Amino acid sequence: MSGGAKLKVRVAAVTPVNELITRFRFERLDGAPMPAFSGGAHTVVDMNDHGTRRLNPYSLMSDPADRSGYEISVRRDDAGRGGSLYLHRHVKPGMEMEISYPINLFPLDSRARKHLMISGGIGITPFLAQIAQLSAHGGRFELHYSARSRALGAYMDRLTAAHPAQVHCTFDDEKQVIDLKRVLSMQPLGTHLYVCGPKGMITWVLTTAAAMGWPAHALHHEEFLAPGTGLPFTVDLAASGKTITVGTAQSLLEAMEAAGVDAPYLCRGGACGQCETNVLACDGTILHRDHWLTAEDRAAGHKIMPCVSRFEGKTLVIDR
Ligand code: FES
């Protein structure tokens, strides 16, 4: 089934963390334990935003050993398409919702002798669960966490109190920057590097590590792209025999779902590859916004990732 099985949950708590971030706790309606997950997993929250269905992925930040509920933290995006605003403004304790079973596209690598984590802003959330998981078993880790200011450094107090030797914080408004080259040069052999945060930070960390000789298998990152907006476009769905129009603030995946077409997905953010779809005819330009397809795939123009990519032109026919 597209997106996997769903869990019926109740919103158990809504807790403001700072001026931009709010934490949500979900517990199962049937009172059973939540399905097990490992640090780095995410869930897709299914929202009915006044008639518009929104399906947004959020990292699970709670302790994987705690099966009584799941917690996510959501940064309000005033310029976004509405998912975070809906959660911040309309989701209250006691509400019933559906979320997906957990999916982990950013797991800890069990081959690592040490886990080096680099986080920016709300990118801290998967690391909270991973650190809880590692702490339970004496796993070795080091976290470098950058935030715009002390006030926006969500969970920094908790992390530095629990792990004063392993957690290092920097603040943009105090002109502090992670001393990346030094940090990368001081790691023992067998260390794996994980980065989650803004696109610029991910690129900086990965390219610096690669230039310093870190092996590709030891580099891990997570970045879910928001679908973004664009000009409306029309798509022919060959297998379904339908023609759909994708709206300005809608993704191709969302437009297919709204038309009753079953389309696969896991991350809904251009990262997992699950939604990859063959292009049967194209008279125009595919606006590739994923980071799944290779440069060769893009040049060939035979594939599209409907969760984030768009189209400009006359005709697009896809195999769905
Ligand atoms: S759903 Fe993951 S890349 Fe589209």
PDB file of C-alpha atoms and ligand atoms in Angstrom:
ATOM      1  CA  MET A   1       0.000   0.000   0.000  1.00  0.00           C
ATOM      2  CA  SER A   2       1.293   3.506  -0.789  1.00  0.00           C
ATOM      3  CA  GLY A   3       3.200   4.939   2.150  1.00  0.00           C
ATOM      4  CA  GLY A   4       2.739   1.728   4.157  1.00  0.00           C
ATOM      5  CA  ALA A   5       0.267   0.883   6.913  1.00  0.00           C
ATOM      6  CA  LYS A   6      -1.195   3.590   9.142  1.00  0.00           C
ATOM      7  CA  LEU A   7      -1.468   3.948  12.901  1.00  0.00           C
ATOM      8  CA  LYS A   8      -4.535   5.546  14.485  1.00  0.00           C
ATOM      9  CA  VAL A   9      -3.274   7.835  17.232  1.00  0.00           C
ATOM     10  CA  ARG A  10      -4.449  10.488  19.656  1.00  0.00           C
ATOM     11  CA  VAL A  11      -2.504  13.687  20.216  1.00  0.00           C
ATOM     12  CA  ALA A  12      -1.398  13.230  23.831  1.00  0.00           C
ATOM     13  CA  ALA A  13       0.479  16.522  24.265  1.00  0.00           C
ATOM     14  CA  VAL A  14       1.362  19.710  22.390  1.00  0.00           C
ATOM     15  CA  THR A  15       4.331  21.512  23.944  1.00  0.00           C
ATOM     16  CA  PRO A  16       5.868  24.781  22.723  1.00  0.00           C
ATOM     17  CA  VAL A  17       9.660  24.443  22.738  1.00  0.00           C
ATOM     18  CA  ASN A  18      10.617  27.919  21.537  1.00  0.00           C
ATOM     19  CA  GLU A  19       9.145  30.671  19.357  1.00  0.00           C
ATOM     20  CA  LEU A  20       9.405  28.505  16.209  1.00  0.00           C
ATOM     21  CA  ILE A  21       9.303  24.899  17.369  1.00  0.00           C
ATOM     22  CA  THR A  22       6.493  22.872  18.953  1.00  0.00           C
ATOM     23  CA  ARG A  23       6.637  19.275  20.135  1.00  0.00           C
ATOM     24  CA  PHE A  24       3.765  16.817  19.508  1.00  0.00           C
ATOM     25  CA  ARG A  25       3.257  13.505  21.293  1.00  0.00           C
ATOM     26  CA  PHE A  26       1.147  10.728  19.742  1.00  0.00           C
ATOM     27  CA  GLU A  27      -0.213   7.644  21.490  1.00  0.00           C
ATOM     28  CA  ARG A  28      -2.146   4.768  19.977  1.00  0.00           C
ATOM     29  CA  LEU A  29      -5.932   4.879  20.151  1.00  0.00           C
ATOM     30  CA  ASP A  30      -6.073   1.170  21.016  1.00  0.00           C
ATOM     31  CA  GLY A  31      -3.627   1.626  23.916  1.00  0.00           C
ATOM     32  CA  ALA A  32      -1.168  -0.906  22.470  1.00  0.00           C
ATOM     33  CA  PRO A  33       2.583  -0.188  22.452  1.00  0.00           C
ATOM     34  CA  MET A  34       3.837   1.807  19.485  1.00  0.00           C
ATOM     35  CA  PRO A  35       5.734  -0.210  16.857  1.00  0.00           C
ATOM     36  CA  ALA A  36       9.464  -0.441  17.537  1.00  0.00           C
ATOM     37  CA  PHE A  37      11.727   1.973  15.684  1.00  0.00           C
ATOM     38  CA  SER A  38      15.414   2.843  15.599  1.00  0.00           C
ATOM     39  CA  GLY A  39      17.017   6.276  15.865  1.00  0.00           C
ATOM     40  CA  GLY A  40      16.814   8.201  12.601  1.00  0.00           C
ATOM     41  CA  ALA A  41      13.342   6.913  11.667  1.00  0.00           C
ATOM     42  CA  HIS A  42      10.540   9.204  10.541  1.00  0.00           C
ATOM     43  CA  THR A  43       6.780   9.017  10.424  1.00  0.00           C
ATOM     44  CA  VAL A  44       4.455  10.616   7.851  1.00  0.00           C
ATOM     45  CA  VAL A  45       1.712  12.625   9.563  1.00  0.00           C
ATOM     46  CA  ASP A  46      -1.608  12.578   7.720  1.00  0.00           C
ATOM     47  CA  MET A  47      -3.453  15.905   8.077  1.00  0.00           C
ATOM     48  CA  ASN A  48      -6.825  17.099   6.921  1.00  0.00           C
ATOM     49  CA  ASP A  49      -6.176  20.812   6.603  1.00  0.00           C
ATOM     50  CA  HIS A  50      -9.694  22.112   6.061  1.00  0.00           C
ATOM     51  CA  GLY A  51     -10.298  19.755   3.131  1.00  0.00           C
ATOM     52  CA  THR A  52      -6.716  19.666   1.825  1.00  0.00           C
ATOM     53  CA  ARG A  53      -4.874  16.470   2.631  1.00  0.00           C
ATOM     54  CA  ARG A  54      -1.300  17.024   3.760  1.00  0.00           C
ATOM     55  CA  LEU A  55       1.177  14.195   4.331  1.00  0.00           C
ATOM     56  CA  ASN A  56       4.387  15.474   5.884  1.00  0.00           C
ATOM     57  CA  PRO A  57       7.384  13.448   7.104  1.00  0.00           C
ATOM     58  CA  TYR A  58       8.860  14.216  10.533  1.00  0.00           C
ATOM     59  CA  SER A  59      11.748  12.522  12.342  1.00  0.00           C
ATOM     60  CA  LEU A  60      10.884  10.644  15.513  1.00  0.00           C
ATOM     61  CA  MET A  61      12.803  12.322  18.325  1.00  0.00           C
ATOM     62  CA  SER A  62      11.657  10.256  21.308  1.00  0.00           C
ATOM     63  CA  ASP A  63      13.625   7.438  22.926  1.00  0.00           C
ATOM     64  CA  PRO A  64      13.229   4.309  20.782  1.00  0.00           C
ATOM     65  CA  ALA A  65      13.043   2.287  24.016  1.00  0.00           C
ATOM     66  CA  ASP A  66       9.871   4.155  25.021  1.00  0.00           C
ATOM     67  CA  ARG A  67       7.013   2.353  23.279  1.00  0.00           C
ATOM     68  CA  SER A  68       4.291   4.366  25.047  1.00  0.00           C
ATOM     69  CA  GLY A  69       4.254   7.102  22.392  1.00  0.00           C
ATOM     70  CA  TYR A  70       6.090   8.889  19.586  1.00  0.00           C
ATOM     71  CA  GLU A  71       7.268  12.480  19.716  1.00  0.00           C
ATOM     72  CA  ILE A  72       8.083  14.834  16.854  1.00  0.00           C
ATOM     73  CA  SER A  73       9.188  18.469  16.856  1.00  0.00           C
ATOM     74  CA  VAL A  74       7.940  20.740  14.113  1.00  0.00           C
ATOM     75  CA  ARG A  75       9.497  24.027  13.048  1.00  0.00           C
ATOM     76  CA  ARG A  76       6.879  26.516  11.909  1.00  0.00           C
ATOM     77  CA  ASP A  77       7.454  27.547   8.300  1.00  0.00           C
ATOM     78  CA  ASP A  78       5.431  30.678   7.639  1.00  0.00           C
ATOM     79  CA  ALA A  79       6.366  30.619   3.942  1.00  0.00           C
ATOM     80  CA  GLY A  80       5.721  26.899   3.490  1.00  0.00           C
ATOM     81  CA  ARG A  81       2.749  25.137   1.920  1.00  0.00           C
ATOM     82  CA  GLY A  82       0.856  24.810   5.176  1.00  0.00           C
ATOM     83  CA  GLY A  83       1.676  21.498   6.907  1.00  0.00           C
ATOM     84  CA  SER A  84       3.699  22.987   9.746  1.00  0.00           C
ATOM     85  CA  LEU A  85       1.245  25.870  10.136  1.00  0.00           C
ATOM     86  CA  TYR A  86      -1.646  23.410  10.388  1.00  0.00           C
ATOM     87  CA  LEU A  87       0.154  21.460  13.109  1.00  0.00           C
ATOM     88  CA  HIS A  88       1.050  24.611  15.038  1.00  0.00           C
ATOM     89  CA  ARG A  89      -2.356  26.271  14.761  1.00  0.00           C
ATOM     90  CA  HIS A  90      -4.916  23.503  14.677  1.00  0.00           C
ATOM     91  CA  VAL A  91      -3.599  20.320  16.267  1.00  0.00           C
ATOM     92  CA  LYS A  92      -4.608  20.115  19.919  1.00  0.00           C
ATOM     93  CA  PRO A  93      -4.367  17.469  22.656  1.00  0.00           C
ATOM     94  CA  GLY A  94      -7.112  14.857  22.313  1.00  0.00           C
ATOM     95  CA  MET A  95      -7.370  15.085  18.508  1.00  0.00           C
ATOM     96  CA  GLU A  96      -7.381  11.819  16.603  1.00  0.00           C
ATOM     97  CA  MET A  97      -5.018  11.515  13.625  1.00  0.00           C
ATOM     98  CA  GLU A  98      -3.285   8.938  11.457  1.00  0.00           C
ATOM     99  CA  ILE A  99       0.458   8.551  11.107  1.00  0.00           C
ATOM    100  CA  SER A 100       2.533   6.048   9.156  1.00  0.00           C
ATOM    101  CA  TYR A 101       4.485   3.198  10.675  1.00  0.00           C
ATOM    102  CA  PRO A 102       8.075   4.329  11.214  1.00  0.00           C
ATOM    103  CA  ILE A 103      10.478   4.184   8.287  1.00  0.00           C
ATOM    104  CA  ASN A 104      14.218   4.611   8.760  1.00  0.00           C
ATOM    105  CA  LEU A 105      16.176   6.172   5.902  1.00  0.00           C
ATOM    106  CA  PHE A 106      18.863   7.579   8.250  1.00  0.00           C
ATOM    107  CA  PRO A 107      19.905   4.707  10.533  1.00  0.00           C
ATOM    108  CA  LEU A 108      23.042   4.476  12.647  1.00  0.00           C
ATOM    109  CA  ASP A 109      25.597   2.285  10.888  1.00  0.00           C
ATOM    110  CA  SER A 110      26.367  -0.701  13.094  1.00  0.00           C
ATOM    111  CA  ARG A 111      29.859  -0.955  11.552  1.00  0.00           C
ATOM    112  CA  ALA A 112      30.872   2.410  13.054  1.00  0.00           C
ATOM    113  CA  ARG A 113      33.281   2.481  15.982  1.00  0.00           C
ATOM    114  CA  LYS A 114      32.141   6.018  16.740  1.00  0.00           C
ATOM    115  CA  HIS A 115      29.268   8.194  15.496  1.00  0.00           C
ATOM    116  CA  LEU A 116      30.092  11.842  14.694  1.00  0.00           C
ATOM    117  CA  MET A 117      26.904  13.901  14.354  1.00  0.00           C
ATOM    118  CA  ILE A 118      26.619  17.386  12.832  1.00  0.00           C
ATOM    119  CA  SER A 119      23.280  19.121  13.245  1.00  0.00           C
ATOM    120  CA  GLY A 120      21.811  22.461  12.218  1.00  0.00           C
ATOM    121  CA  GLY A 121      18.563  23.832  13.682  1.00  0.00           C
ATOM    122  CA  ILE A 122      15.589  21.472  13.576  1.00  0.00           C
ATOM    123  CA  GLY A 123      17.958  18.864  12.090  1.00  0.00           C
ATOM    124  CA  ILE A 124      18.630  17.887  15.705  1.00  0.00           C
ATOM    125  CA  THR A 125      15.493  15.716  15.924  1.00  0.00           C
ATOM    126  CA  PRO A 126      16.774  12.391  14.488  1.00  0.00           C
ATOM    127  CA  PHE A 127      19.922  12.729  16.601  1.00  0.00           C
ATOM    128  CA  LEU A 128      17.869  12.954  19.814  1.00  0.00           C
ATOM    129  CA  ALA A 129      16.515   9.452  19.186  1.00  0.00           C
ATOM    130  CA  GLN A 130      19.902   8.162  18.020  1.00  0.00           C
ATOM    131  CA  ILE A 131      21.660   9.543  21.096  1.00  0.00           C
ATOM    132  CA  ALA A 132      19.056   7.931  23.377  1.00  0.00           C
ATOM    133  CA  GLN A 133      19.621   4.650  21.547  1.00  0.00           C
ATOM    134  CA  LEU A 134      23.416   4.885  21.749  1.00  0.00           C
ATOM    135  CA  SER A 135      23.382   5.974  25.399  1.00  0.00           C
ATOM    136  CA  ALA A 136      21.403   2.889  26.396  1.00  0.00           C
ATOM    137  CA  HIS A 137      24.171   0.644  25.109  1.00  0.00           C
ATOM    138  CA  GLY A 138      27.267   2.727  25.798  1.00  0.00           C
ATOM    139  CA  GLY A 139      27.697   3.654  22.117  1.00  0.00           C
ATOM    140  CA  ARG A 140      30.366   6.235  21.330  1.00  0.00           C
ATOM    141  CA  PHE A 141      29.199   9.513  19.823  1.00  0.00           C
ATOM    142  CA  GLU A 142      30.059  13.217  19.487  1.00  0.00           C
ATOM    143  CA  LEU A 143      27.537  15.895  18.511  1.00  0.00           C
ATOM    144  CA  HIS A 144      28.199  19.336  17.045  1.00  0.00           C
ATOM    145  CA  TYR A 145      24.958  21.319  17.068  1.00  0.00           C
ATOM    146  CA  SER A 146      24.613  24.723  15.433  1.00  0.00           C
ATOM    147  CA  ALA A 147      21.629  27.030  16.023  1.00  0.00           C
ATOM    148  CA  ARG A 148      20.797  30.591  15.012  1.00  0.00           C
ATOM    149  CA  SER A 149      20.746  31.691  18.660  1.00  0.00           C
ATOM    150  CA  ARG A 150      20.644  30.244  22.172  1.00  0.00           C
ATOM    151  CA  ALA A 151      16.877  30.875  22.277  1.00  0.00           C
ATOM    152  CA  LEU A 152      16.368  28.779  19.129  1.00  0.00           C
ATOM    153  CA  GLY A 153      18.668  25.943  20.181  1.00  0.00           C
ATOM    154  CA  ALA A 154      15.937  23.388  20.884  1.00  0.00           C
ATOM    155  CA  TYR A 155      16.889  20.684  23.399  1.00  0.00           C
ATOM    156  CA  MET A 156      20.418  22.034  23.840  1.00  0.00           C
ATOM    157  CA  ASP A 157      19.984  22.281  27.629  1.00  0.00           C
ATOM    158  CA  ARG A 158      18.849  18.684  27.848  1.00  0.00           C
ATOM    159  CA  LEU A 159      21.668  17.422  25.650  1.00  0.00           C
ATOM    160  CA  THR A 160      24.491  19.357  27.284  1.00  0.00           C
ATOM    161  CA  ALA A 161      23.284  18.412  30.790  1.00  0.00           C
ATOM    162  CA  ALA A 162      23.150  14.704  29.935  1.00  0.00           C
ATOM    163  CA  HIS A 163      26.286  14.555  27.780  1.00  0.00           C
ATOM    164  CA  PRO A 164      28.571  17.485  28.677  1.00  0.00           C
ATOM    165  CA  ALA A 165      31.690  15.909  27.165  1.00  0.00           C
ATOM    166  CA  GLN A 166      30.090  14.814  23.891  1.00  0.00           C
ATOM    167  CA  VAL A 167      27.836  17.759  22.961  1.00  0.00           C
ATOM    168  CA  HIS A 168      29.266  20.970  21.492  1.00  0.00           C
ATOM    169  CA  CYS A 169      27.004  23.912  20.577  1.00  0.00           C
ATOM    170  CA  THR A 170      27.634  26.945  18.364  1.00  0.00           C
ATOM    171  CA  PHE A 171      25.451  30.005  17.740  1.00  0.00           C
ATOM    172  CA  ASP A 172      25.241  31.990  14.507  1.00  0.00           C
ATOM    173  CA  ASP A 173      24.337  35.252  16.264  1.00  0.00           C
ATOM    174  CA  GLU A 174      27.511  34.973  18.345  1.00  0.00           C
ATOM    175  CA  LYS A 175      29.559  34.512  15.160  1.00  0.00           C
ATOM    176  CA  GLN A 176      30.462  30.950  16.099  1.00  0.00           C
ATOM    177  CA  VAL A 177      31.056  28.276  13.460  1.00  0.00           C
ATOM    178  CA  ILE A 178      31.742  24.564  13.872  1.00  0.00           C
ATOM    179  CA  ASP A 179      35.495  24.070  13.435  1.00  0.00           C
ATOM    180  CA  LEU A 180      34.740  21.365  10.909  1.00  0.00           C
ATOM    181  CA  LYS A 181      38.200  20.560   9.569  1.00  0.00           C
ATOM    182  CA  ARG A 182      39.573  20.231  13.087  1.00  0.00           C
ATOM    183  CA  VAL A 183      36.624  18.079  14.213  1.00  0.00           C
ATOM    184  CA  LEU A 184      36.932  15.808  11.178  1.00  0.00           C
ATOM    185  CA  SER A 185      40.690  15.474  11.559  1.00  0.00           C
ATOM    186  CA  MET A 186      40.477  14.339  15.179  1.00  0.00           C
ATOM    187  CA  GLN A 187      38.252  11.290  14.750  1.00  0.00           C
ATOM    188  CA  PRO A 188      39.451   7.739  15.336  1.00  0.00           C
ATOM    189  CA  LEU A 189      39.562   5.291  12.445  1.00  0.00           C
ATOM    190  CA  GLY A 190      36.172   3.687  11.859  1.00  0.00           C
ATOM    191  CA  THR A 191      34.151   6.811  12.725  1.00  0.00           C
ATOM    192  CA  HIS A 192      30.986   7.420  10.683  1.00  0.00           C
ATOM    193  CA  LEU A 193      29.736  10.934   9.993  1.00  0.00           C
ATOM    194  CA  TYR A 194      26.049  11.915  10.045  1.00  0.00           C
ATOM    195  CA  VAL A 195      24.679  15.324   9.079  1.00  0.00           C
ATOM    196  CA  CYS A 196      21.149  16.702   9.207  1.00  0.00           C
ATOM    197  CA  GLY A 197      20.228  20.349   8.776  1.00  0.00           C
ATOM    198  CA  PRO A 198      19.916  23.014   6.084  1.00  0.00           C
ATOM    199  CA  LYS A 199      21.022  22.110   2.552  1.00  0.00           C
ATOM    200  CA  GLY A 200      24.043  24.424   2.694  1.00  0.00           C
ATOM    201  CA  MET A 201      25.298  22.784   5.860  1.00  0.00           C
ATOM    202  CA  ILE A 202      24.876  19.273   4.453  1.00  0.00           C
ATOM    203  CA  THR A 203      26.805  20.187   1.308  1.00  0.00           C
ATOM    204  CA  TRP A 204      29.561  21.901   3.325  1.00  0.00           C
ATOM    205  CA  VAL A 205      30.016  18.954   5.687  1.00  0.00           C
ATOM    206  CA  LEU A 206      29.927  16.238   3.026  1.00  0.00           C
ATOM    207  CA  THR A 207      32.233  18.000   0.565  1.00  0.00           C
ATOM    208  CA  THR A 208      34.713  18.892   3.311  1.00  0.00           C
ATOM    209  CA  ALA A 209      34.754  15.311   4.594  1.00  0.00           C
ATOM    210  CA  ALA A 210      35.158  13.882   1.082  1.00  0.00           C
ATOM    211  CA  ALA A 211      38.011  16.323   0.343  1.00  0.00           C
ATOM    212  CA  MET A 212      39.730  15.188   3.544  1.00  0.00           C
ATOM    213  CA  GLY A 213      39.571  11.584   2.411  1.00  0.00           C
ATOM    214  CA  TRP A 214      36.610  10.278   4.383  1.00  0.00           C
ATOM    215  CA  PRO A 215      35.268   7.167   2.607  1.00  0.00           C
ATOM    216  CA  ALA A 216      31.832   7.501   1.009  1.00  0.00           C
ATOM    217  CA  HIS A 217      30.437   4.569   3.000  1.00  0.00           C
ATOM    218  CA  ALA A 218      31.101   6.471   6.251  1.00  0.00           C
ATOM    219  CA  LEU A 219      29.112   9.564   5.216  1.00  0.00           C
ATOM    220  CA  HIS A 220      25.381   9.741   5.987  1.00  0.00           C
ATOM    221  CA  HIS A 221      22.941  12.588   5.621  1.00  0.00           C
ATOM    222  CA  GLU A 222      19.234  13.247   5.759  1.00  0.00           C
ATOM    223  CA  GLU A 223      17.456  16.031   3.987  1.00  0.00           C
ATOM    224  CA  PHE A 224      13.781  15.921   3.126  1.00  0.00           C
ATOM    225  CA  LEU A 225      12.983  18.534   0.532  1.00  0.00           C
ATOM    226  CA  ALA A 226       9.687  20.369   0.683  1.00  0.00           C
ATOM    227  CA  PRO A 227       7.788  19.931  -2.605  1.00  0.00           C
ATOM    228  CA  GLY A 228       7.789  23.656  -3.231  1.00  0.00           C
ATOM    229  CA  THR A 229       5.542  25.581  -5.558  1.00  0.00           C
ATOM    230  CA  GLY A 230       5.495  26.364  -9.272  1.00  0.00           C
ATOM    231  CA  LEU A 231       3.326  26.920 -12.311  1.00  0.00           C
ATOM    232  CA  PRO A 232       0.362  24.538 -12.723  1.00  0.00           C
ATOM    233  CA  PHE A 233       0.900  21.737 -15.246  1.00  0.00           C
ATOM    234  CA  THR A 234      -1.039  18.870 -16.812  1.00  0.00           C
ATOM    235  CA  VAL A 235       0.023  15.228 -16.789  1.00  0.00           C
ATOM    236  CA  ASP A 236      -1.394  12.174 -18.564  1.00  0.00           C
ATOM    237  CA  LEU A 237      -1.369   9.039 -16.410  1.00  0.00           C
ATOM    238  CA  ALA A 238      -1.076   6.205 -18.923  1.00  0.00           C
ATOM    239  CA  ALA A 239      -1.853   3.245 -16.654  1.00  0.00           C
ATOM    240  CA  SER A 240      -4.831   4.936 -14.971  1.00  0.00           C
ATOM    241  CA  GLY A 241      -6.145   6.537 -18.136  1.00  0.00           C
ATOM    242  CA  LYS A 242      -6.522   9.903 -16.378  1.00  0.00           C
ATOM    243  CA  THR A 243      -5.359  13.406 -17.097  1.00  0.00           C
ATOM    244  CA  ILE A 244      -4.661  15.514 -14.019  1.00  0.00           C
ATOM    245  CA  THR A 245      -3.685  19.105 -13.367  1.00  0.00           C
ATOM    246  CA  VAL A 246      -1.066  19.787 -10.695  1.00  0.00           C
ATOM    247  CA  GLY A 247      -1.807  23.012  -8.863  1.00  0.00           C
ATOM    248  CA  THR A 248       0.632  25.754  -7.914  1.00  0.00           C
ATOM    249  CA  ALA A 249       1.045  24.594  -4.309  1.00  0.00           C
ATOM    250  CA  GLN A 250       0.519  20.906  -4.991  1.00  0.00           C
ATOM    251  CA  SER A 251       3.037  18.174  -5.800  1.00  0.00           C
ATOM    252  CA  LEU A 252       2.507  15.719  -8.660  1.00  0.00           C
ATOM    253  CA  LEU A 253       2.243  12.978  -6.033  1.00  0.00           C
ATOM    254  CA  GLU A 254      -0.478  14.895  -4.187  1.00  0.00           C
ATOM    255  CA  ALA A 255      -2.358  15.536  -7.429  1.00  0.00           C
ATOM    256  CA  MET A 256      -2.317  11.815  -8.237  1.00  0.00           C
ATOM    257  CA  GLU A 257      -3.577  10.979  -4.748  1.00  0.00           C
ATOM    258  CA  ALA A 258      -6.332  13.579  -5.042  1.00  0.00           C
ATOM    259  CA  ALA A 259      -7.384  11.902  -8.315  1.00  0.00           C
ATOM    260  CA  GLY A 260      -7.639   8.537  -6.547  1.00  0.00           C
ATOM    261  CA  VAL A 261      -4.484   7.074  -8.103  1.00  0.00           C
ATOM    262  CA  ASP A 262      -2.470   4.802  -5.823  1.00  0.00           C
ATOM    263  CA  ALA A 263       1.141   6.000  -5.977  1.00  0.00           C
ATOM    264  CA  PRO A 264       4.038   4.690  -3.849  1.00  0.00           C
ATOM    265  CA  TYR A 265       6.021   6.872  -1.457  1.00  0.00           C
ATOM    266  CA  LEU A 266       8.059   6.708   1.736  1.00  0.00           C
ATOM    267  CA  CYS A 267       9.756  10.060   2.387  1.00  0.00           C
ATOM    268  CA  ARG A 268       7.736  12.483   0.227  1.00  0.00           C
ATOM    269  CA  GLY A 269      10.910  14.577   0.115  1.00  0.00           C
ATOM    270  CA  GLY A 270      12.964  13.417  -2.870  1.00  0.00           C
ATOM    271  CA  ALA A 271      15.287  11.215  -0.831  1.00  0.00           C
ATOM    272  CA  CYS A 272      14.177   7.582  -0.781  1.00  0.00           C
ATOM    273  CA  GLY A 273      13.537   6.689  -4.418  1.00  0.00           C
ATOM    274  CA  GLN A 274      10.238   4.963  -3.686  1.00  0.00           C
ATOM    275  CA  CYS A 275       8.125   7.179  -5.935  1.00  0.00           C
ATOM    276  CA  GLU A 276      10.389   6.892  -9.011  1.00  0.00           C
ATOM    277  CA  THR A 277       8.153   6.831 -12.084  1.00  0.00           C
ATOM    278  CA  ASN A 278       8.902   6.187 -15.744  1.00  0.00           C
ATOM    279  CA  VAL A 279       8.268   9.005 -18.205  1.00  0.00           C
ATOM    280  CA  LEU A 280       6.668   7.682 -21.401  1.00  0.00           C
ATOM    281  CA  ALA A 281       6.531  10.945 -23.354  1.00  0.00           C
ATOM    282  CA  CYS A 282       7.749  14.449 -22.637  1.00  0.00           C
ATOM    283  CA  ASP A 283       7.486  17.590 -24.701  1.00  0.00           C
ATOM    284  CA  GLY A 284       8.904  20.168 -22.323  1.00  0.00           C
ATOM    285  CA  THR A 285      11.234  20.302 -19.313  1.00  0.00           C
ATOM    286  CA  ILE A 286      11.134  18.171 -16.190  1.00  0.00           C
ATOM    287  CA  LEU A 287      12.139  20.311 -13.204  1.00  0.00           C
ATOM    288  CA  HIS A 288      14.029  17.720 -11.174  1.00  0.00           C
ATOM    289  CA  ARG A 289      14.076  18.706  -7.501  1.00  0.00           C
ATOM    290  CA  ASP A 290      14.988  15.375  -5.891  1.00  0.00           C
ATOM    291  CA  HIS A 291      18.373  14.118  -4.857  1.00  0.00           C
ATOM    292  CA  TRP A 292      17.715  10.564  -5.923  1.00  0.00           C
ATOM    293  CA  LEU A 293      18.084  10.488  -9.715  1.00  0.00           C
ATOM    294  CA  THR A 294      21.580  10.500 -11.176  1.00  0.00           C
ATOM    295  CA  ALA A 295      22.799  13.128 -13.630  1.00  0.00           C
ATOM    296  CA  GLU A 296      22.503  10.458 -16.348  1.00  0.00           C
ATOM    297  CA  ASP A 297      18.870   9.764 -15.373  1.00  0.00           C
ATOM    298  CA  ARG A 298      18.079  13.455 -15.572  1.00  0.00           C
ATOM    299  CA  ALA A 299      19.788  13.895 -18.914  1.00  0.00           C
ATOM    300  CA  ALA A 300      17.913  10.903 -20.364  1.00  0.00           C
ATOM    301  CA  GLY A 301      14.585  12.354 -19.194  1.00  0.00           C
ATOM    302  CA  HIS A 302      13.026   8.934 -18.712  1.00  0.00           C
ATOM    303  CA  LYS A 303      12.245   9.264 -14.990  1.00  0.00           C
ATOM    304  CA  ILE A 304      10.557  11.667 -12.600  1.00  0.00           C
ATOM    305  CA  MET A 305      10.164  11.765  -8.798  1.00  0.00           C
ATOM    306  CA  PRO A 306       6.557  12.926  -8.320  1.00  0.00           C
ATOM    307  CA  CYS A 307       6.946  13.833  -4.636  1.00  0.00           C
ATOM    308  CA  VAL A 308       9.045  16.931  -5.406  1.00  0.00           C
ATOM    309  CA  SER A 309       9.637  17.378  -9.139  1.00  0.00           C
ATOM    310  CA  ARG A 310       7.550  19.446 -11.545  1.00  0.00           C
ATOM    311  CA  PHE A 311       7.147  19.988 -15.282  1.00  0.00           C
ATOM    312  CA  GLU A 312       6.995  22.908 -17.654  1.00  0.00           C
ATOM    313  CA  GLY A 313       5.852  22.327 -21.229  1.00  0.00           C
ATOM    314  CA  LYS A 314       3.235  20.889 -23.501  1.00  0.00           C
ATOM    315  CA  THR A 315       2.962  17.157 -22.792  1.00  0.00           C
ATOM    316  CA  LEU A 316       4.041  14.830 -20.013  1.00  0.00           C
ATOM    317  CA  VAL A 317       2.918  11.192 -19.973  1.00  0.00           C
ATOM    318  CA  ILE A 318       3.976   9.002 -17.063  1.00  0.00           C
ATOM    319  CA  ASP A 319       3.591   5.307 -16.334  1.00  0.00           C
ATOM    320  CA  ARG A 320       1.186   5.489 -13.431  1.00  0.00           C
TER     321      ARG A 320
HETATM  322  S1  FES B   1       8.728   9.476  -1.908  1.00  0.00           S
HETATM  323 FE1  FES B   1      10.838   9.348  -1.437  1.00  0.00          FE
HETATM  324  S2  FES B   1      11.764  10.156  -3.241  1.00  0.00           S
HETATM  325 FE2  FES B   1       9.657  10.457  -3.587  1.00  0.00          FE
END
